[in-house]
Short mmCIF file of C-alpha atoms and ligand atoms in Angstrom, two decimals:
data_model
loop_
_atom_site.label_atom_id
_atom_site.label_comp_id
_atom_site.label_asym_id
_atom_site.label_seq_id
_atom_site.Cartn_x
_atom_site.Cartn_y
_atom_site.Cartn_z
CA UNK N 1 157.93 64.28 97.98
CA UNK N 2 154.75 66.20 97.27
CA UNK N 3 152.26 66.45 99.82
CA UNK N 4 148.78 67.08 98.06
CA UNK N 5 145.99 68.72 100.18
CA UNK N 6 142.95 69.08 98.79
CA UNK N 7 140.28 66.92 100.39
CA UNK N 8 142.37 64.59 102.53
CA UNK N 9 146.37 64.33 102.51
CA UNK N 10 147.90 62.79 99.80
CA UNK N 11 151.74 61.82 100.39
CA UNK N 12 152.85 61.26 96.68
CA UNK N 13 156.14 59.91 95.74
CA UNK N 14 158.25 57.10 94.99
CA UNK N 15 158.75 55.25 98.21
CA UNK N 16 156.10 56.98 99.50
CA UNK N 17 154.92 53.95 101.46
CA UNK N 18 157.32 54.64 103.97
CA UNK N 19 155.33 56.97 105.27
CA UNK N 20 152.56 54.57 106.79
CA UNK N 21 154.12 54.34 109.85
CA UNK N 22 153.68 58.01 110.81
CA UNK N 23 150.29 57.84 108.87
CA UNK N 24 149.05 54.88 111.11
CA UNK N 25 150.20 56.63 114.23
CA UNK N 26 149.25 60.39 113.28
CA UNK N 27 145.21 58.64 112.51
CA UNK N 28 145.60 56.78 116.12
CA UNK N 29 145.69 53.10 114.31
CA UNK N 30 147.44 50.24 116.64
CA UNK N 31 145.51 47.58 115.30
CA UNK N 32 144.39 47.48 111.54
CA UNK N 33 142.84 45.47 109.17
CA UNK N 34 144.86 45.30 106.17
CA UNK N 35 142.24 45.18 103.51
CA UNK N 36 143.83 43.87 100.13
CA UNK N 37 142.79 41.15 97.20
CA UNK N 38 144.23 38.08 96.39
CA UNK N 39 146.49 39.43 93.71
CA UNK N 40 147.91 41.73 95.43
CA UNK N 41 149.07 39.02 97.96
CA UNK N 42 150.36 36.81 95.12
CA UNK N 43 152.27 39.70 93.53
CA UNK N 44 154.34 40.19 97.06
CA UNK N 45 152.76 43.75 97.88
CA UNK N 46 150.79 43.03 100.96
CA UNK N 47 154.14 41.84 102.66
CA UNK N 48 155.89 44.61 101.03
CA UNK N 49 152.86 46.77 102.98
CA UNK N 50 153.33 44.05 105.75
CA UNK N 51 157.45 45.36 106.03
CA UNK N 52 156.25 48.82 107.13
CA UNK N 53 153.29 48.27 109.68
CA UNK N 54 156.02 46.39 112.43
CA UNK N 55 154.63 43.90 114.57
CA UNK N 56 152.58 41.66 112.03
CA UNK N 57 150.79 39.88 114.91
CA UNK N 58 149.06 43.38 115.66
CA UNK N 59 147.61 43.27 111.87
CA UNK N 60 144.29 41.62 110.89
CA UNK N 61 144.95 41.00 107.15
CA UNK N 62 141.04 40.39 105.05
CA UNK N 63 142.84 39.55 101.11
CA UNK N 64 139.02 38.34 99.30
CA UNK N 65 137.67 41.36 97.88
CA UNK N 66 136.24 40.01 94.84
CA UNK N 67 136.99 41.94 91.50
CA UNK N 68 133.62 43.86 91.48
CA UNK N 69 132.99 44.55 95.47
CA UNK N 70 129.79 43.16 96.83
CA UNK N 71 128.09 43.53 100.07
CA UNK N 72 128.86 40.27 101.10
CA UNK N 73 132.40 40.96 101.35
CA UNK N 74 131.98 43.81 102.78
CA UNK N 75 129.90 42.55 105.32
CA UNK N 76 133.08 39.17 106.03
CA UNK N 77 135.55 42.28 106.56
CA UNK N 78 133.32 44.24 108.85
CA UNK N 79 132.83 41.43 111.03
CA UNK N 80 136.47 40.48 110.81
CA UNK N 81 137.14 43.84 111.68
CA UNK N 82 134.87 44.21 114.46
CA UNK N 83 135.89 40.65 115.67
CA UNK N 84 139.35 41.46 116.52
CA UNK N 85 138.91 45.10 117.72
CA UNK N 86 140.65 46.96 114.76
CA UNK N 87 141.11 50.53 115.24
CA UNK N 88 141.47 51.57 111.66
CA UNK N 89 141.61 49.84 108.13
CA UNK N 90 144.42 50.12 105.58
CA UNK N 91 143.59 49.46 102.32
CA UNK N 92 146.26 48.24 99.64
CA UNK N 93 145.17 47.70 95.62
CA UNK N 94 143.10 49.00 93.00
CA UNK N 95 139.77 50.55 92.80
CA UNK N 96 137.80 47.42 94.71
CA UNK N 97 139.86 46.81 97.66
CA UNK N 98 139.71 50.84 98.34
CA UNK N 99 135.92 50.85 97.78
CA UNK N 100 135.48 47.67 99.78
CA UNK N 101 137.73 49.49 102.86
CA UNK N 102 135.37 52.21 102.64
CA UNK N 103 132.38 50.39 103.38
CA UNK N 104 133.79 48.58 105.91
CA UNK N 105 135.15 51.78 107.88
CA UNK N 106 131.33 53.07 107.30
CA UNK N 107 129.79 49.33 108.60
CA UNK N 108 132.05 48.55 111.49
CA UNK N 109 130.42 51.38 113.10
CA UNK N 110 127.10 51.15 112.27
CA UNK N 111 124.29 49.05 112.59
CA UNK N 112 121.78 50.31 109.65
CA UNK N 113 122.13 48.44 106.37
CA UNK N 114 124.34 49.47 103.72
CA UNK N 115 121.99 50.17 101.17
CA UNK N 116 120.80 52.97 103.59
CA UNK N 117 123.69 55.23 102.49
CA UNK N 118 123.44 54.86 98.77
CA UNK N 119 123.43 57.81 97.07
CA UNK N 120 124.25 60.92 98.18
CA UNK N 121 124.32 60.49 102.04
CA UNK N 122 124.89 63.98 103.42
CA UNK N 123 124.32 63.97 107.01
CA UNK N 124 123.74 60.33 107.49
CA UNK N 125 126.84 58.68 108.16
CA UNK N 126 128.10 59.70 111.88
CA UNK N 127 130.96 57.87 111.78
CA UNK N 128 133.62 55.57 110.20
CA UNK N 129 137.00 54.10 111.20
CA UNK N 130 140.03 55.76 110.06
CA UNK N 131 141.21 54.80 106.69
CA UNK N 132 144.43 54.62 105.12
CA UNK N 133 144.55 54.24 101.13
CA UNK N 134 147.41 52.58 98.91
CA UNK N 135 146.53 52.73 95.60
CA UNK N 136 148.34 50.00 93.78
CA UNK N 137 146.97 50.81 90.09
CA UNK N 138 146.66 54.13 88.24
CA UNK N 139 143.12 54.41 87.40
CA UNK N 140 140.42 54.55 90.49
CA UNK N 141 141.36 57.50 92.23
CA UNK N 142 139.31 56.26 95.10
CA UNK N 143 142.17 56.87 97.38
CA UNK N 144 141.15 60.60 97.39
CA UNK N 145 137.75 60.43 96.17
CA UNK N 146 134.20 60.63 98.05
CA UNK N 147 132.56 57.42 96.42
CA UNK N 148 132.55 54.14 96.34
CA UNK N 149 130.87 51.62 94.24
CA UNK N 150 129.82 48.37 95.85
CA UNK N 151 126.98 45.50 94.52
CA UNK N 152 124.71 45.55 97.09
CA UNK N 153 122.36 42.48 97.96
CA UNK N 154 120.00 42.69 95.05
CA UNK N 155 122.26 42.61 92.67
CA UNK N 156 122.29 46.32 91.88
CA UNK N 157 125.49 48.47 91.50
CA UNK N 158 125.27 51.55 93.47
CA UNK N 159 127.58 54.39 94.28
CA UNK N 160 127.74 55.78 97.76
CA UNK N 161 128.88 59.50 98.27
CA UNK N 162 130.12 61.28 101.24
CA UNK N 163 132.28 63.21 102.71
CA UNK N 164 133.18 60.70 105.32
CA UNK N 165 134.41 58.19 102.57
CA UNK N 166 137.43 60.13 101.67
CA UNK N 167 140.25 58.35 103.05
CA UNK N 168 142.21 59.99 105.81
CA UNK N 169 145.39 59.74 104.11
CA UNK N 170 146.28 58.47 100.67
CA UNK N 171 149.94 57.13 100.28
CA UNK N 172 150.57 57.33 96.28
CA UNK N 173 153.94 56.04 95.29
CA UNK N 174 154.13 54.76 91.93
CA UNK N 175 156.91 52.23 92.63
CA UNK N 176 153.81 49.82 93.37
CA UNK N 177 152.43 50.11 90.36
CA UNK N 178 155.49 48.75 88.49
CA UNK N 179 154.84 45.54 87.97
CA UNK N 180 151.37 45.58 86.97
CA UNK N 181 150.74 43.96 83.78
CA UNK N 182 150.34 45.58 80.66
CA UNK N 183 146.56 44.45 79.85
CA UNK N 184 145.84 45.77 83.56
CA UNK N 185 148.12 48.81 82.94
CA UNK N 186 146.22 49.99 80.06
CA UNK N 187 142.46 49.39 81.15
CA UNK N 188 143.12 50.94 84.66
CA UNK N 189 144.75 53.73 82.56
CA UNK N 190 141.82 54.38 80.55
CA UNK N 191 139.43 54.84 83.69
CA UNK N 192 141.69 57.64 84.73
CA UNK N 193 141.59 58.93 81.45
CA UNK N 194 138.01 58.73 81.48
CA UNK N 195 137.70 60.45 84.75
CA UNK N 196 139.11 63.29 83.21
CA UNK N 197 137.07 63.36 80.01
CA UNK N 198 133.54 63.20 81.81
CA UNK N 199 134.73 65.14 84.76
CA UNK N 200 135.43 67.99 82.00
CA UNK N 201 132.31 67.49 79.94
CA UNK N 202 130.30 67.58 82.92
CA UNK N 203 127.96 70.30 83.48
CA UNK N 204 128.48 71.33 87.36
CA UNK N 205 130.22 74.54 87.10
CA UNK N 206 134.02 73.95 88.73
CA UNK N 207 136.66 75.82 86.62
CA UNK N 208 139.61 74.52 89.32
CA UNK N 209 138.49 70.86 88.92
CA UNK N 210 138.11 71.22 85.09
CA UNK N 211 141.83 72.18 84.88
CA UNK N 212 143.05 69.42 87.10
CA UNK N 213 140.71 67.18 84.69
CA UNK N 214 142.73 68.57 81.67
CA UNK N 215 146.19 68.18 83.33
CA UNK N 216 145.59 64.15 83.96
CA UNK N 217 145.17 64.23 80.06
CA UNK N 218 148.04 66.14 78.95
CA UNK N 219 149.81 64.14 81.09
CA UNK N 220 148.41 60.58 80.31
CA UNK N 221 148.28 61.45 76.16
CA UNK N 222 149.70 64.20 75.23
CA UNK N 223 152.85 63.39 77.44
CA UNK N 224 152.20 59.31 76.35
CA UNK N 225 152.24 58.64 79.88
CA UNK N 226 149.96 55.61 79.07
CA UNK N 227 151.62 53.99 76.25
CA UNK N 228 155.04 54.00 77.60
CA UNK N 229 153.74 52.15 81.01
CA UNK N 230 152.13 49.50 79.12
CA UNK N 231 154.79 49.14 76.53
CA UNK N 232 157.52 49.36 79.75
CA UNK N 233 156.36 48.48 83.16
CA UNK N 234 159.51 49.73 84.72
CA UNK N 235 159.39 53.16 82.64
CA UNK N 236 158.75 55.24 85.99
CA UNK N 237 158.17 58.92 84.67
CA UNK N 238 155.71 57.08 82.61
CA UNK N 239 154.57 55.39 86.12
CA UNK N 240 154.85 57.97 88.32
CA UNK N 241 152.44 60.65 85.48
CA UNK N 242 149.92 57.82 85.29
CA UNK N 243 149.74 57.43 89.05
CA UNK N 244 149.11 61.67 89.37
CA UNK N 245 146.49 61.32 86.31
CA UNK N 246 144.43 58.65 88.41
CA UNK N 247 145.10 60.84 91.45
CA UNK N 248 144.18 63.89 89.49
CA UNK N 249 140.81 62.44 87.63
CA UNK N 250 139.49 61.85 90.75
CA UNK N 251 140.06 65.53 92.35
CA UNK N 252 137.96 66.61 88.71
CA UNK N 253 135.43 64.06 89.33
CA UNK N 254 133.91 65.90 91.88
CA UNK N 255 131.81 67.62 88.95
CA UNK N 256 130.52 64.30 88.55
CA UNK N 257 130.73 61.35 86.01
CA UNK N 258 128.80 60.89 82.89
CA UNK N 259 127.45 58.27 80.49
CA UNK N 260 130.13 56.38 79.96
CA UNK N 261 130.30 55.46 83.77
CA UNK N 262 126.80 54.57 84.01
CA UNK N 263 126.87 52.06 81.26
CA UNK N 264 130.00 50.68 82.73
CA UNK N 265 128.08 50.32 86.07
CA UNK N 266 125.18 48.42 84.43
CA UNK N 267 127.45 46.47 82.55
CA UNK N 268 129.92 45.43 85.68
CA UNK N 269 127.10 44.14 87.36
CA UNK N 270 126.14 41.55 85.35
CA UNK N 271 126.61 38.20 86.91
CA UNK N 272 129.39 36.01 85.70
CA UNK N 273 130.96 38.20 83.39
CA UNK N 274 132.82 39.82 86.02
CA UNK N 275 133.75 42.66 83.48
CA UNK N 276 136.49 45.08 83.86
CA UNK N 277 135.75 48.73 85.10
CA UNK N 278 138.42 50.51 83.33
CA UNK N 279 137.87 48.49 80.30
CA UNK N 280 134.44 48.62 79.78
CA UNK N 281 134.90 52.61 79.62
CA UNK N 282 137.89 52.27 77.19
CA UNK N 283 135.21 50.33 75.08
CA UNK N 284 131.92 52.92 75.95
CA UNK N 285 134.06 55.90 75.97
CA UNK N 286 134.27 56.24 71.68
CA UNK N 287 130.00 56.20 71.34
CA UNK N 288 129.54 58.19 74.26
CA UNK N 289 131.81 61.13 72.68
CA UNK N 290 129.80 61.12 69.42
CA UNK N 291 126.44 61.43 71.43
CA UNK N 292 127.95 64.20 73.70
CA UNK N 293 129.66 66.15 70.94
CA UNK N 294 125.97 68.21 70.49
CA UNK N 295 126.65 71.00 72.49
CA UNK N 296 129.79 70.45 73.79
CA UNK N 297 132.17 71.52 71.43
CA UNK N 298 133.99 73.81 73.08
CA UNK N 299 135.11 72.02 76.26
CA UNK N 300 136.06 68.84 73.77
CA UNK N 301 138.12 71.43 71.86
CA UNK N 302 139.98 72.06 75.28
CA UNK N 303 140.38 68.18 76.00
CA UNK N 304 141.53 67.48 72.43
CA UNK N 305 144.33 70.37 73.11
CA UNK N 306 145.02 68.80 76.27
CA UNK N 307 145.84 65.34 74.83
CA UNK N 308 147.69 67.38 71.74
CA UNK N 309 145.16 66.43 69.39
CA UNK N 310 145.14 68.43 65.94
CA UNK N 311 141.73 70.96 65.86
CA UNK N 312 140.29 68.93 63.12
CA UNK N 313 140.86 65.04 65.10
CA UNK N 314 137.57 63.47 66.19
CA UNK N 315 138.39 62.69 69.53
CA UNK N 316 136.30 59.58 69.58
CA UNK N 317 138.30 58.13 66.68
CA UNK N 318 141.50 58.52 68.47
CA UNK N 319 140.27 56.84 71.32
CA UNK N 320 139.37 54.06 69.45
CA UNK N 321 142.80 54.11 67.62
CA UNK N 322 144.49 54.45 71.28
CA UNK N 323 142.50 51.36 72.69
CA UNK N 324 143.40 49.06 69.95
CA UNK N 325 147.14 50.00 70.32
CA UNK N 326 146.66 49.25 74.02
CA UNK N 327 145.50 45.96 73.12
CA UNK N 328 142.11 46.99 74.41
CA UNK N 329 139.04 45.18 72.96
CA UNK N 330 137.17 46.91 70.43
CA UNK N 331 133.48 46.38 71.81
CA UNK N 332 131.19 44.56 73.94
CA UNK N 333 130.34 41.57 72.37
CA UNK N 334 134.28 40.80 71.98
CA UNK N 335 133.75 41.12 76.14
CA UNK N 336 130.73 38.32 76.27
CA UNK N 337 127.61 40.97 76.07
CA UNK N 338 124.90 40.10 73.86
CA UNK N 339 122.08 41.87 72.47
CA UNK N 340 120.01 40.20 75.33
CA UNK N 341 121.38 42.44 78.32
CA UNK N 342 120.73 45.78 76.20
CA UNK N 343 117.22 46.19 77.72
CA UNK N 344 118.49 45.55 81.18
CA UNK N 345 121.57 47.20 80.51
CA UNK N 346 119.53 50.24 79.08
CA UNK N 347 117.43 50.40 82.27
CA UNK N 348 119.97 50.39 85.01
CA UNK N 349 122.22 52.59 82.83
CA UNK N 350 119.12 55.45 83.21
CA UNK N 351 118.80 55.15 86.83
CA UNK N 352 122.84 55.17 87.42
CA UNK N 353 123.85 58.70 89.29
CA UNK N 354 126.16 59.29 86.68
CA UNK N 355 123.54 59.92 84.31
CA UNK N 356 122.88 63.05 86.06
CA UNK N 357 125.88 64.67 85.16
CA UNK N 358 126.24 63.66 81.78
CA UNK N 359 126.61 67.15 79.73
CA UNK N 360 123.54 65.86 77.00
CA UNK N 361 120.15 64.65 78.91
CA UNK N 362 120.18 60.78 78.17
CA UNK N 363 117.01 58.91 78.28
CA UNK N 364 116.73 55.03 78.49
CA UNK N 365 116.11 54.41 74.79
CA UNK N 366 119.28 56.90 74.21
CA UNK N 367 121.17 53.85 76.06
CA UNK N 368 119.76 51.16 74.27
CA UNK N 369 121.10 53.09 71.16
CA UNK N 370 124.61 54.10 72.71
CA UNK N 371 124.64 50.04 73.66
CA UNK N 372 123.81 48.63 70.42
CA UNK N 373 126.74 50.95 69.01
CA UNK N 374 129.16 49.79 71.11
CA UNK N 375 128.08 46.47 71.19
CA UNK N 376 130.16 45.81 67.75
CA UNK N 377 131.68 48.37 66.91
CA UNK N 378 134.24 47.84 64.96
ZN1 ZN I 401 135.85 54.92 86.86
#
């Protein structure tokens, strides 16, 4: 098994989730709420989770995060948790029961509202409840990340950052992942992917984060990772790689996001669409690279090596090739966007924090452009 210690602990391995046990009693947690969604429960993981943690009637068990994570739920888990005197939260799925944990360990103890802490929070939150993560795709890399994402009252998507929101303990063990289907497979894959490739092209100097950024590729592409765990769900190199790219884009993205993410924000927050994360940056990810490649040449010269890419590829037309074999859709409007949302789109796009890391200065009309691209591209 490896144990991975960068910001928290990361046991990584397959069967991995044996560990919780120890994990739950090394954190102090007696009583926890078991944070999941409702496909998770339907797919047989939470009682596979359930197995490990004992005496069930000691575990509060909140399964309606909704696919985007909005206050609201956050707020039914908090006072679930509070309700029954939970001592720490374990969270079990992808990217939006993680993120929805976090807020909950952050809002169980406090009494300010949760749009207080969005942003970068340094110094304001005093306290959360410890927090367990099982990832159960390979994409977020919340489990050892300092963010979360969460719709807050007014509609608006906002990522929170601090320390605090690092899970105590991650449990990766790519085992879970194996039955994930293949149109989840490959748009969870591409957010790792995408992790990398902004997390690279970012400007915050971080040479160590950079080459973990560049490993999760070379591992994902170069290595096919991806395209053998959506052709084969039970391929488990291809599962376990996958799992440590996802892990592994998140350790880079502490240089920060980029364009691509804050379009994806905008456009996940649209009501009723309920759109994708991971596949809305599949999508985003081929205009973005053509805007960014002024000035950036010579750190998308490293990620093309990374992913094995000839010198002379454009690595925005392999992308585009890549998504397509993934069964990935090709732009926007095949996702229900219209030509409406760009101005709206455009706007909360600008104000996204990811914008402030993307390695070319992006301005709202810069949006509306890199929108109408993608919009129908072909
Ligand atoms: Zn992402």
């Amino acid at each position: 098994m490896a144990t991975l210690s960068f910001f928290n602990t990361c046991f990584f391995d397959f069967g991995a989730v044996g560990r919780l046990p120890k994990a739950m009693a090394a954190l102090g947690i007696s009583k926890p709420l078991l944070v999941t969604d409702q496909g998770i429960r339907h797919a047989g993981i939470a009682d596979r989770i359930l197995d490990h943690l004992g005496d069930r009637s000691q575990v509060e068990i909140f399964d309606e995060t909704p696919g985007n994570p909005t206050e609201a739920a956050v707020m039914a888990a908090t006072r679930q948790c509070r309700d029954s005197a939970c001592d720490g939260i374990v969270a079990v799925g992808g990217g939006s029961p993680i993120d929805l944990a976090k807020a909950a360990s952050l809002m169980a103890l406090s009494d300010r509202p949760l749009a207080d802490y969005a942003g970068v929070s340094r110094g304001k939150v005093k306290q959360v409840l410890p927090m367990i993560a099982v990832p159960t795709t390979a994409g977020t890399g919340s489990e050892v990340s300092v963010g979360m994402i969460i719709i807050v009252q007014d509609g608006r998507k906002l990522t929170f950052v601090a320390d605090e929101f690092i899970p105590d303990i991650a449990i990766c063990d790519p085992d879970l992942t194996s039955g994930l289907p293949a149109g989840l497979t490959a748009a969870t894959g591409m957010d790792a992917v995408t992790h990398c490739i902004e997390a690279v092209l970012s400007p915050v100097v971080n040479p160590p984060a950079e080459a973990i950024g560049l490993d999760g590729l070379e591992r994902a592409i170069a290595g096919q990772a991806l395209e053998r765990a959506v052709a084969d769900g039970a391929d488990r190199e291809a599962r376990w790689n996958m799992m440590m790219a996802s892990t592994e884009g998140a350790y880079a993205f502490v240089k920060g996001l980029g364009a691509v993410h804050a379009m994806s924000h905008a456009c996940g927050a649209l009501p009723g669409l309920h759109l994708h994360h991971g596949t809305l940056n599949a999508v985003l990810l081929p205009a973005v690279l053509r805007f960014n490649a002024d000035g950036s040449a010579e750190k998308l010269q490293r990620i093309g090596r990374a992913m094995g890419l000839a010198a002379a590829d454009s690595l925005a037309d392999f992308i585009r090739l890549l998504n397509a074999r993934l069964g990935l859709p090709a732009n926007l409007a095949a996702m229900g966007v219209t030509g409406n949302h760009i101005e709206g789109l455009a706007e909360a796009a600008a104000q996204d924090m990811a914008t402030q890391t993307n390695p070319r200065p992006v301005s709202r009309s810069d949006y509306e452009l890199l929108f109408s691209e993608a919009l129908d591209m072909a």
